[in-house]
Amino acid sequence: MNLEELPLARQIDYVFRQLEDELTNAVAGTVTIHIRNNAIGKYGIRHNPIEFRNGNAEHTERGLTAAQVMAFRQMAIDALRYKRSWTHGEIMYDFSVRPQAKSWSASVQYESNYNTANGMFRYQSPSKHKHLRETN
C-alpha cells in the first residue's frame, strides 16, 4: 500500500515516526509537511540541535524526550480536526522545550494553497476568444 492511499492522520503518524530520531533531544524547531491531493508529498524538520557558547559547542540532553516526542506525534494527529475543506497546502508544527519548567509546547499553522491558473484563467467567454482571433 502506498503512503498516498492512507488517511492523512496515518500519513502524519508515519512522518513523525520517521522523524523520531531527529526530534528526540531537539530543543526547538519546526516540522513542515507539504500536502497535495490530501497526500503528503514531502516533509522535514528545521532545527538547531547544537548550541554554541563562547565559541564552544555544548551538547546537552535537554531537548524533547522520547515520551514528549510520542505526545507531540499524537498532538499533530489530533490537530488535524482543525484542517477543513482543503487538500493542497502546508502544515507547520513549531515546538520548543522549556528545560527549567520540564515542559514543552507546540503550535500548529495551516496554509492552504489553491492554483487559480488551473481554474479561473482557463475559462474565457466565447466573445473574448473571437476578439482574440480577429486581432491576431
Short mmCIF file of C-alpha atoms in Angstrom, two decimals:
data_model
loop_
_atom_site.label_atom_id
_atom_site.label_comp_id
_atom_site.label_asym_id
_atom_site.label_seq_id
_atom_site.Cartn_x
_atom_site.Cartn_y
_atom_site.Cartn_z
CA MET A 1 0.00 0.00 0.00
CA ASN A 2 1.32 3.44 -0.93
CA LEU A 3 1.55 6.22 1.63
CA GLU A 4 -0.83 8.28 -0.55
CA GLU A 5 -3.56 5.66 -0.12
CA LEU A 6 -3.62 6.06 3.68
CA PRO A 7 -5.80 8.57 5.53
CA LEU A 8 -3.97 11.82 6.29
CA ALA A 9 -3.86 11.02 10.02
CA ARG A 10 -1.97 7.78 9.32
CA GLN A 11 0.38 9.67 6.99
CA ILE A 12 1.10 12.23 9.77
CA ASP A 13 1.77 9.34 12.17
CA TYR A 14 4.20 7.84 9.64
CA VAL A 15 6.03 11.16 9.20
CA PHE A 16 6.50 11.66 12.94
CA ARG A 17 7.77 8.08 13.31
CA GLN A 18 10.31 8.76 10.54
CA LEU A 19 11.44 11.98 12.28
CA GLU A 20 11.54 10.46 15.77
CA ASP A 21 15.35 10.24 15.95
CA GLU A 22 15.74 13.86 14.85
CA LEU A 23 13.04 15.09 17.22
CA THR A 24 14.49 13.31 20.25
CA ASN A 25 16.75 15.78 22.09
CA ALA A 26 15.85 18.64 19.72
CA VAL A 27 15.42 21.84 21.75
CA ALA A 28 13.21 23.73 19.29
CA GLY A 29 12.25 23.70 15.65
CA THR A 30 9.58 23.33 13.02
CA VAL A 31 8.21 20.18 11.41
CA THR A 32 6.97 21.03 7.92
CA ILE A 33 4.64 18.82 5.89
CA HIS A 34 3.64 19.60 2.29
CA ILE A 35 0.29 18.23 1.16
CA ARG A 36 -1.01 17.77 -2.36
CA ASN A 37 -4.30 15.99 -3.14
CA ASN A 38 -4.62 15.18 0.57
CA ALA A 39 -1.37 13.19 0.45
CA ILE A 40 1.99 14.10 1.93
CA GLY A 41 4.49 14.93 -0.78
CA LYS A 42 7.45 15.97 1.30
CA TYR A 43 8.24 16.60 4.93
CA GLY A 44 11.14 17.64 7.08
CA ILE A 45 12.32 19.30 10.23
CA ARG A 46 14.19 22.55 10.71
CA HIS A 47 16.08 22.75 13.97
CA ASN A 48 19.41 23.60 15.52
CA PRO A 49 20.35 20.77 17.85
CA ILE A 50 23.82 22.13 18.63
CA GLU A 51 24.31 25.16 20.83
CA PHE A 52 27.48 27.21 20.91
CA ARG A 53 28.52 29.26 23.93
CA ASN A 54 31.69 31.31 23.93
CA GLY A 55 32.72 29.60 20.70
CA ASN A 56 32.44 26.09 22.12
CA ALA A 57 29.86 23.51 21.15
CA GLU A 58 27.73 22.30 24.02
CA HIS A 59 25.94 19.00 23.87
CA THR A 60 23.05 18.95 26.27
CA GLU A 61 20.37 16.33 26.74
CA ARG A 62 17.63 18.84 27.49
CA GLY A 63 15.53 18.60 24.36
CA LEU A 64 12.42 16.51 23.71
CA THR A 65 12.33 13.17 25.50
CA ALA A 66 11.04 10.02 23.83
CA ALA A 67 7.76 10.38 25.75
CA GLN A 68 7.41 14.02 24.65
CA VAL A 69 8.03 13.03 21.01
CA MET A 70 5.19 10.50 21.29
CA ALA A 71 2.93 13.18 22.80
CA PHE A 72 3.97 15.60 20.03
CA ARG A 73 3.06 12.99 17.39
CA GLN A 74 -0.36 12.47 18.98
CA MET A 75 -0.93 16.25 19.18
CA ALA A 76 -0.10 16.55 15.46
CA ILE A 77 -2.65 13.87 14.61
CA ASP A 78 -5.31 15.37 16.89
CA ALA A 79 -4.75 18.83 15.38
CA LEU A 80 -5.99 17.56 12.00
CA ARG A 81 -9.52 18.14 13.30
CA TYR A 82 -8.93 21.85 12.58
CA LYS A 83 -7.96 21.28 8.92
CA ARG A 84 -11.11 21.97 6.96
CA SER A 85 -12.04 21.61 3.29
CA TRP A 86 -8.66 21.89 1.61
CA THR A 87 -6.41 19.31 0.01
CA HIS A 88 -3.32 21.29 -1.01
CA GLY A 89 -1.06 23.21 1.33
CA GLU A 90 1.36 23.02 4.19
CA ILE A 91 1.19 22.17 7.88
CA MET A 92 3.86 23.56 10.20
CA TYR A 93 4.31 22.36 13.77
CA ASP A 94 6.53 24.70 15.81
CA PHE A 95 7.86 23.26 19.05
CA SER A 96 10.16 24.26 21.89
CA VAL A 97 11.33 22.72 25.12
CA ARG A 98 11.43 24.62 28.40
CA PRO A 99 14.00 22.68 30.39
CA GLN A 100 13.65 24.78 33.56
CA ALA A 101 9.92 24.07 33.68
CA LYS A 102 10.44 20.49 32.44
CA SER A 103 7.78 21.07 29.79
CA TRP A 104 7.39 21.62 26.08
CA SER A 105 4.97 23.49 23.87
CA ALA A 106 3.89 23.32 20.26
CA SER A 107 1.73 25.28 17.87
CA VAL A 108 0.18 24.35 14.54
CA GLN A 109 -0.13 26.53 11.48
CA TYR A 110 -2.11 25.53 8.40
CA GLU A 111 -1.61 27.04 4.97
CA SER A 112 -3.99 26.14 2.18
CA ASN A 113 -2.85 26.54 -1.42
CA TYR A 114 -5.04 26.99 -4.46
CA ASN A 115 -3.91 27.12 -8.07
CA THR A 116 -6.01 29.72 -9.86
CA ALA A 117 -4.22 29.07 -13.14
CA ASN A 118 -5.98 25.74 -13.39
CA GLY A 119 -9.46 27.12 -12.96
CA MET A 120 -10.10 30.80 -13.29
CA PHE A 121 -7.72 31.69 -16.10
CA ARG A 122 -8.55 28.68 -18.22
CA TYR A 123 -12.13 29.83 -18.79
CA GLN A 124 -12.70 32.76 -21.11
CA SER A 125 -16.01 33.79 -22.56
CA PRO A 126 -16.59 32.94 -26.26
CA SER A 127 -16.77 36.63 -27.21
CA LYS A 128 -13.24 37.18 -25.89
CA HIS A 129 -11.95 34.24 -27.92
CA LYS A 130 -13.49 35.70 -31.06
CA HIS A 131 -11.90 39.07 -30.36
CA LEU A 132 -8.51 37.49 -29.76
CA ARG A 133 -8.69 35.59 -33.04
CA GLU A 134 -9.62 38.69 -35.02
CA THR A 135 -6.65 40.72 -33.75
CA ASN A 136 -4.09 38.01 -34.39
#
